[in-house]
Amino acid sequence: MKKILLVVFCLTLLVACKKNKNSLNLDEGNATNTKTVLTILNEHSKHAQNFKTTLIRSSASYETDKQSQKFAIDISIEKDKQIMLNIRYIGFPVAKALITPEQVQFYDKWNKVYFKGTFDILTQWIGTELDFNRFQNLLLGQALDSKDKTNNLQSSIAKGLHKIESTIDTDVQSTYYFEDKNGLLKKEEISEPQQNRKVTISYPNYQRIGKYTAPTEINIKAEQEKSINLNIRYEKVTFNEKTNFQYKVPSGYKEIKINQ
């Protein structure tokens, strides 16, 4: 359960999906003509929204070769400041996490334990570098490194999508795929060939909520010694509503240290 929680906090998470009454799925377009890297990233950056808070109610499934779990997660984001995850199993709260730019902490109600530490352990477990901004971008459908310089990047067309990748070999390789009409991120692949690690994050569809844009679903596959699949469906997304970020470890819980 501890490792399941770690993966959830890093990537986050399929069952029936209730549509937002005020949401509308966005149209997408196939790429037929090559665009420059700068043009593609500028179109994509238009979806980097200036909100104060967002609340995401989601359903999730987690699956490996040996086990699977289904649960619900309420995700609260105060932009650039904090992210809170409330995890429920069969309707009962089982864990809570608070993620800030400085640290990751969570407690597990089943085992009455808590953890406090940096993003290092999550980086080791998932197999790709993770920090607060990358995690926030993942939840919002933004490229993990959307602010990177365009030097040493090239664009091409692959299966009807704009593909951006580096022109130089590095230990960690990132490849991004965007649809043509709105510059929406459809897929990103982060790989470490020498470590035989790869993470693929896919966004099947997006929705418009007022003036904001959010994914309707996130599919994540992490491949290391074993494969891990996380599927997230956003049941309801709201922006700029009052959100509770109260976090307190219950008394009597034992602090744990988690190794890779």
mmCIF file of C-alpha atoms in Angstrom:
data_model
loop_
_atom_site.group_PDB
_atom_site.id
_atom_site.type_symbol
_atom_site.label_atom_id
_atom_site.label_comp_id
_atom_site.label_asym_id
_atom_site.label_seq_id
_atom_site.Cartn_x
_atom_site.Cartn_y
_atom_site.Cartn_z
ATOM 1 C CA MET A 1 0.000 0.000 0.000
ATOM 2 C CA LYS A 2 2.877 2.359 0.767
ATOM 3 C CA LYS A 3 4.301 2.071 -2.739
ATOM 4 C CA ILE A 4 0.837 2.438 -4.276
ATOM 5 C CA LEU A 5 0.442 5.731 -2.408
ATOM 6 C CA LEU A 6 3.855 6.897 -3.607
ATOM 7 C CA VAL A 7 2.987 6.274 -7.237
ATOM 8 C CA VAL A 8 -0.357 8.002 -6.825
ATOM 9 C CA PHE A 9 1.254 11.104 -5.323
ATOM 10 C CA CYS A 10 3.696 11.309 -8.190
ATOM 11 C CA LEU A 11 1.471 10.738 -11.104
ATOM 12 C CA THR A 12 -2.066 10.372 -9.810
ATOM 13 C CA LEU A 13 -4.988 8.375 -11.409
ATOM 14 C CA LEU A 14 -10.726 4.672 -14.137
ATOM 15 C CA VAL A 15 -14.127 4.031 -13.364
ATOM 16 C CA ALA A 16 -17.379 5.741 -14.470
ATOM 17 C CA CYS A 17 -16.950 9.384 -15.422
ATOM 18 C CA LYS A 18 -19.510 12.078 -14.632
ATOM 19 C CA LYS A 19 -19.275 14.997 -17.050
ATOM 20 C CA ASN A 20 -19.134 18.567 -15.795
ATOM 21 C CA LYS A 21 -22.453 20.224 -16.540
ATOM 22 C CA ASN A 22 -20.609 23.372 -17.612
ATOM 23 C CA SER A 23 -17.805 21.649 -19.542
ATOM 24 C CA LEU A 24 -17.390 21.086 -23.274
ATOM 25 C CA ASN A 25 -14.887 18.738 -24.906
ATOM 26 C CA LEU A 26 -12.430 20.626 -27.120
ATOM 27 C CA ASP A 27 -12.038 19.889 -30.820
ATOM 28 C CA GLU A 28 -8.620 18.732 -31.964
ATOM 29 C CA GLY A 29 -6.867 18.781 -35.332
ATOM 30 C CA ASN A 30 -4.446 16.492 -37.172
ATOM 31 C CA ALA A 31 -1.034 17.917 -38.006
ATOM 32 C CA THR A 32 -0.391 18.047 -41.739
ATOM 33 C CA ASN A 33 2.142 20.872 -42.052
ATOM 34 C CA THR A 34 5.289 21.131 -39.958
ATOM 35 C CA LYS A 35 5.495 24.028 -37.486
ATOM 36 C CA THR A 36 8.536 25.444 -35.744
ATOM 37 C CA VAL A 37 9.274 24.406 -32.170
ATOM 38 C CA LEU A 38 8.649 27.958 -30.973
ATOM 39 C CA THR A 39 5.248 28.123 -32.700
ATOM 40 C CA ILE A 40 4.129 24.818 -31.197
ATOM 41 C CA LEU A 41 5.237 25.714 -27.674
ATOM 42 C CA ASN A 42 3.676 29.176 -27.891
ATOM 43 C CA GLU A 43 0.340 27.635 -28.899
ATOM 44 C CA HIS A 44 0.642 25.147 -26.057
ATOM 45 C CA SER A 45 1.558 27.816 -23.496
ATOM 46 C CA LYS A 46 -1.812 29.538 -24.031
ATOM 47 C CA HIS A 47 -3.279 26.812 -21.805
ATOM 48 C CA ALA A 48 -1.013 27.735 -18.858
ATOM 49 C CA GLN A 49 -3.916 29.284 -16.982
ATOM 50 C CA ASN A 50 -3.860 32.018 -14.383
ATOM 51 C CA PHE A 51 -6.202 30.583 -11.756
ATOM 52 C CA LYS A 52 -5.957 30.761 -7.973
ATOM 53 C CA THR A 53 -7.342 27.343 -7.037
ATOM 54 C CA THR A 54 -8.810 24.294 -8.706
ATOM 55 C CA LEU A 55 -10.613 21.269 -7.271
ATOM 56 C CA ILE A 56 -10.568 18.000 -9.221
ATOM 57 C CA ARG A 57 -12.725 15.034 -8.251
ATOM 58 C CA SER A 58 -11.376 11.930 -9.942
ATOM 59 C CA SER A 59 -11.644 8.167 -10.116
ATOM 60 C CA ALA A 60 -8.568 6.038 -10.549
ATOM 61 C CA SER A 61 -7.173 2.606 -11.237
ATOM 62 C CA TYR A 62 -3.679 1.333 -10.527
ATOM 63 C CA GLU A 63 -2.410 -1.899 -12.097
ATOM 64 C CA THR A 64 0.778 -3.952 -12.167
ATOM 65 C CA ASP A 65 1.475 -7.508 -13.319
ATOM 66 C CA LYS A 66 0.531 -8.797 -9.853
ATOM 67 C CA GLN A 67 -2.134 -6.475 -8.447
ATOM 68 C CA SER A 68 -4.730 -3.822 -9.191
ATOM 69 C CA GLN A 69 -6.579 -1.229 -7.120
ATOM 70 C CA LYS A 70 -9.445 1.195 -7.753
ATOM 71 C CA PHE A 71 -10.030 4.278 -5.644
ATOM 72 C CA ALA A 72 -11.110 7.913 -5.726
ATOM 73 C CA ILE A 73 -8.967 11.012 -5.312
ATOM 74 C CA ASP A 74 -9.914 14.606 -4.583
ATOM 75 C CA ILE A 75 -7.127 16.865 -5.876
ATOM 76 C CA SER A 76 -6.943 20.447 -4.607
ATOM 77 C CA ILE A 77 -4.423 22.843 -6.156
ATOM 78 C CA GLU A 78 -3.444 26.303 -4.998
ATOM 79 C CA LYS A 79 -1.462 27.317 -8.055
ATOM 80 C CA ASP A 80 2.307 27.249 -7.584
ATOM 81 C CA LYS A 81 1.916 26.880 -3.802
ATOM 82 C CA GLN A 82 0.435 23.566 -2.692
ATOM 83 C CA ILE A 83 -1.383 20.435 -3.832
ATOM 84 C CA MET A 84 -3.512 18.282 -1.553
ATOM 85 C CA LEU A 85 -4.678 14.745 -2.315
ATOM 86 C CA ASN A 86 -7.503 13.061 -0.410
ATOM 87 C CA ILE A 87 -7.717 9.367 -1.242
ATOM 88 C CA ARG A 88 -10.849 7.272 -0.677
ATOM 89 C CA TYR A 89 -11.382 3.534 -1.031
ATOM 90 C CA ILE A 90 -14.972 2.226 -1.290
ATOM 91 C CA GLY A 91 -16.091 5.652 -0.069
ATOM 92 C CA PHE A 92 -13.886 5.695 3.034
ATOM 93 C CA PRO A 93 -10.945 8.125 3.462
ATOM 94 C CA VAL A 94 -7.718 6.137 3.650
ATOM 95 C CA ALA A 95 -4.913 8.651 3.099
ATOM 96 C CA LYS A 96 -4.072 12.300 2.651
ATOM 97 C CA ALA A 97 -1.056 14.007 1.105
ATOM 98 C CA LEU A 98 0.208 17.578 1.040
ATOM 99 C CA ILE A 99 2.738 18.526 -1.613
ATOM 100 C CA THR A 100 4.557 21.868 -1.644
ATOM 101 C CA PRO A 101 7.604 23.086 -3.587
ATOM 102 C CA GLU A 102 9.714 22.140 -0.577
ATOM 103 C CA GLN A 103 8.471 18.704 0.455
ATOM 104 C CA VAL A 104 6.088 15.764 0.165
ATOM 105 C CA GLN A 105 4.183 14.487 3.172
ATOM 106 C CA PHE A 106 1.334 12.054 3.628
ATOM 107 C CA TYR A 107 -0.328 9.834 6.191
ATOM 108 C CA ASP A 108 -1.920 6.408 5.804
ATOM 109 C CA LYS A 109 -5.004 5.747 7.949
ATOM 110 C CA TRP A 110 -4.933 1.987 7.356
ATOM 111 C CA ASN A 111 -1.479 1.486 8.819
ATOM 112 C CA LYS A 112 -1.440 4.601 11.040
ATOM 113 C CA VAL A 113 1.869 5.836 9.645
ATOM 114 C CA TYR A 114 3.070 9.096 8.108
ATOM 115 C CA PHE A 115 5.902 10.200 5.848
ATOM 116 C CA LYS A 116 7.671 13.531 5.408
ATOM 117 C CA GLY A 117 10.457 14.092 2.898
ATOM 118 C CA THR A 118 11.624 15.545 -0.406
ATOM 119 C CA PHE A 119 10.738 14.596 -3.967
ATOM 120 C CA ASP A 120 13.840 12.398 -4.169
ATOM 121 C CA ILE A 121 12.046 9.225 -3.152
ATOM 122 C CA LEU A 122 9.311 9.807 -5.724
ATOM 123 C CA THR A 123 11.911 10.475 -8.400
ATOM 124 C CA GLN A 124 13.631 7.182 -7.589
ATOM 125 C CA TRP A 125 10.403 5.180 -7.550
ATOM 126 C CA ILE A 126 8.837 6.587 -10.729
ATOM 127 C CA GLY A 127 12.055 6.616 -12.690
ATOM 128 C CA THR A 128 11.993 10.234 -13.844
ATOM 129 C CA GLU A 129 12.892 13.464 -12.092
ATOM 130 C CA LEU A 130 9.929 15.031 -10.340
ATOM 131 C CA ASP A 131 9.409 18.318 -8.544
ATOM 132 C CA PHE A 132 6.404 20.460 -7.605
ATOM 133 C CA ASN A 133 6.122 22.288 -10.932
ATOM 134 C CA ARG A 134 6.384 19.082 -12.944
ATOM 135 C CA PHE A 135 3.722 17.413 -10.816
ATOM 136 C CA GLN A 136 1.398 20.423 -11.151
ATOM 137 C CA ASN A 137 1.934 20.502 -14.915
ATOM 138 C CA LEU A 138 1.138 16.795 -15.170
ATOM 139 C CA LEU A 139 -2.227 17.262 -13.458
ATOM 140 C CA LEU A 140 -3.145 20.220 -15.693
ATOM 141 C CA GLY A 141 -2.100 18.787 -19.065
ATOM 142 C CA GLN A 142 0.979 20.970 -19.423
ATOM 143 C CA ALA A 143 4.316 19.712 -20.730
ATOM 144 C CA LEU A 144 6.507 18.824 -17.754
ATOM 145 C CA ASP A 145 9.287 21.105 -18.957
ATOM 146 C CA SER A 146 7.208 23.625 -20.885
ATOM 147 C CA LYS A 147 9.512 26.517 -19.914
ATOM 148 C CA ASP A 148 12.667 24.908 -21.280
ATOM 149 C CA LYS A 149 14.623 26.800 -23.931
ATOM 150 C CA THR A 150 13.944 25.843 -27.541
ATOM 151 C CA ASN A 151 17.653 25.432 -28.296
ATOM 152 C CA ASN A 152 18.591 21.906 -29.370
ATOM 153 C CA LEU A 153 14.970 20.962 -30.069
ATOM 154 C CA GLN A 154 13.475 19.903 -33.396
ATOM 155 C CA SER A 155 9.921 19.403 -34.616
ATOM 156 C CA SER A 156 8.407 16.876 -37.006
ATOM 157 C CA ILE A 157 5.064 15.187 -37.670
ATOM 158 C CA ALA A 158 4.316 11.702 -36.318
ATOM 159 C CA LYS A 159 0.933 9.979 -36.704
ATOM 160 C CA GLY A 160 -0.925 13.277 -37.150
ATOM 161 C CA LEU A 161 0.740 15.002 -34.167
ATOM 162 C CA HIS A 162 3.475 17.592 -33.835
ATOM 163 C CA LYS A 163 6.481 15.868 -32.302
ATOM 164 C CA ILE A 164 9.179 17.780 -30.410
ATOM 165 C CA GLU A 165 12.407 16.096 -29.353
ATOM 166 C CA SER A 166 16.000 16.972 -28.548
ATOM 167 C CA THR A 167 18.693 16.976 -31.217
ATOM 168 C CA ILE A 168 21.367 15.873 -28.726
ATOM 169 C CA ASP A 169 21.762 12.661 -26.732
ATOM 170 C CA THR A 170 21.285 13.046 -22.976
ATOM 171 C CA ASP A 171 20.884 10.653 -20.056
ATOM 172 C CA VAL A 172 17.213 11.651 -19.824
ATOM 173 C CA GLN A 173 15.322 12.041 -23.118
ATOM 174 C CA SER A 174 11.958 13.817 -23.366
ATOM 175 C CA THR A 175 9.637 13.702 -26.387
ATOM 176 C CA TYR A 176 6.374 15.642 -26.669
ATOM 177 C CA TYR A 177 3.387 15.237 -29.004
ATOM 178 C CA PHE A 178 0.807 18.010 -29.632
ATOM 179 C CA GLU A 179 -2.404 18.169 -31.665
ATOM 180 C CA ASP A 180 -2.606 20.865 -34.339
ATOM 181 C CA LYS A 181 -5.708 22.973 -33.658
ATOM 182 C CA ASN A 182 -5.153 24.208 -30.099
ATOM 183 C CA GLY A 183 -1.629 23.085 -29.238
ATOM 184 C CA LEU A 184 -2.966 20.588 -26.680
ATOM 185 C CA LEU A 185 -0.474 18.112 -25.270
ATOM 186 C CA LYS A 186 -1.463 14.571 -26.285
ATOM 187 C CA LYS A 187 1.490 12.547 -25.073
ATOM 188 C CA GLU A 188 4.919 12.879 -23.532
ATOM 189 C CA GLU A 189 7.609 10.255 -23.130
ATOM 190 C CA ILE A 190 10.458 10.514 -20.638
ATOM 191 C CA SER A 191 13.089 7.807 -20.918
ATOM 192 C CA GLU A 192 16.443 6.883 -19.397
ATOM 193 C CA PRO A 193 17.870 4.326 -21.845
ATOM 194 C CA GLN A 194 20.885 3.461 -19.701
ATOM 195 C CA GLN A 195 18.615 2.680 -16.734
ATOM 196 C CA ASN A 196 16.000 0.944 -18.918
ATOM 197 C CA ARG A 197 13.307 3.300 -17.593
ATOM 198 C CA LYS A 198 10.458 4.965 -19.452
ATOM 199 C CA VAL A 199 7.349 6.915 -18.452
ATOM 200 C CA THR A 200 4.569 7.663 -20.976
ATOM 201 C CA ILE A 201 1.823 10.170 -20.084
ATOM 202 C CA SER A 202 -1.172 10.423 -22.442
ATOM 203 C CA TYR A 203 -4.154 12.816 -22.520
ATOM 204 C CA PRO A 204 -6.995 11.365 -24.670
ATOM 205 C CA ASN A 205 -9.274 14.439 -24.430
ATOM 206 C CA TYR A 206 -9.588 17.931 -22.972
ATOM 207 C CA GLN A 207 -12.559 19.972 -21.749
ATOM 208 C CA ARG A 208 -13.339 23.685 -21.605
ATOM 209 C CA ILE A 209 -14.659 24.888 -18.247
ATOM 210 C CA GLY A 210 -15.568 28.556 -18.539
ATOM 211 C CA LYS A 211 -12.337 30.193 -19.712
ATOM 212 C CA TYR A 212 -10.172 27.321 -18.448
ATOM 213 C CA THR A 213 -8.948 24.071 -20.000
ATOM 214 C CA ALA A 214 -8.417 20.744 -18.213
ATOM 215 C CA PRO A 215 -7.870 17.120 -19.226
ATOM 216 C CA THR A 216 -10.787 14.700 -19.035
ATOM 217 C CA GLU A 217 -8.476 11.757 -18.526
ATOM 218 C CA ILE A 218 -4.804 10.965 -17.935
ATOM 219 C CA ASN A 219 -3.201 7.621 -18.765
ATOM 220 C CA ILE A 220 0.232 6.906 -17.334
ATOM 221 C CA LYS A 221 2.517 3.949 -17.963
ATOM 222 C CA ALA A 222 5.798 3.585 -16.077
ATOM 223 C CA GLU A 223 8.178 0.885 -17.289
ATOM 224 C CA GLN A 224 11.088 -0.184 -15.121
ATOM 225 C CA GLU A 225 11.692 -3.686 -13.747
ATOM 226 C CA LYS A 226 7.922 -4.043 -13.965
ATOM 227 C CA SER A 227 5.148 -2.061 -15.666
ATOM 228 C CA ILE A 228 2.815 0.205 -13.715
ATOM 229 C CA ASN A 229 -0.382 1.597 -15.266
ATOM 230 C CA LEU A 230 -2.334 4.492 -13.777
ATOM 231 C CA ASN A 231 -5.581 5.688 -15.342
ATOM 232 C CA ILE A 232 -7.234 8.879 -14.124
ATOM 233 C CA ARG A 233 -10.672 10.188 -15.035
ATOM 234 C CA TYR A 234 -11.623 13.706 -14.002
ATOM 235 C CA GLU A 235 -15.254 13.500 -12.922
ATOM 236 C CA LYS A 236 -15.643 17.146 -11.965
ATOM 237 C CA VAL A 237 -13.321 20.149 -12.212
ATOM 238 C CA THR A 238 -13.968 23.612 -10.758
ATOM 239 C CA PHE A 239 -11.814 26.719 -10.617
ATOM 240 C CA ASN A 240 -11.369 29.527 -8.084
ATOM 241 C CA GLU A 241 -13.653 28.087 -5.432
ATOM 242 C CA LYS A 242 -12.786 28.201 -1.746
ATOM 243 C CA THR A 243 -10.707 25.107 -1.020
ATOM 244 C CA ASN A 244 -9.613 23.536 2.265
ATOM 245 C CA PHE A 245 -5.916 22.716 2.537
ATOM 246 C CA GLN A 246 -5.954 21.675 6.175
ATOM 247 C CA TYR A 247 -3.415 18.951 6.863
ATOM 248 C CA LYS A 248 -2.594 17.439 10.250
ATOM 249 C CA VAL A 249 -1.189 14.021 11.043
ATOM 250 C CA PRO A 250 -3.442 12.289 13.602
ATOM 251 C CA SER A 251 -1.878 11.657 16.987
ATOM 252 C CA GLY A 252 -0.324 8.273 17.577
ATOM 253 C CA TYR A 253 0.857 7.754 14.006
ATOM 254 C CA LYS A 254 4.385 6.420 13.443
ATOM 255 C CA GLU A 255 6.833 8.148 11.095
ATOM 256 C CA ILE A 256 8.247 5.905 8.388
ATOM 257 C CA LYS A 257 11.257 6.038 6.076
ATOM 258 C CA ILE A 258 10.728 4.663 2.597
ATOM 259 C CA ASN A 259 13.564 3.263 0.528
ATOM 260 C CA GLN A 260 13.567 2.667 -3.197
#
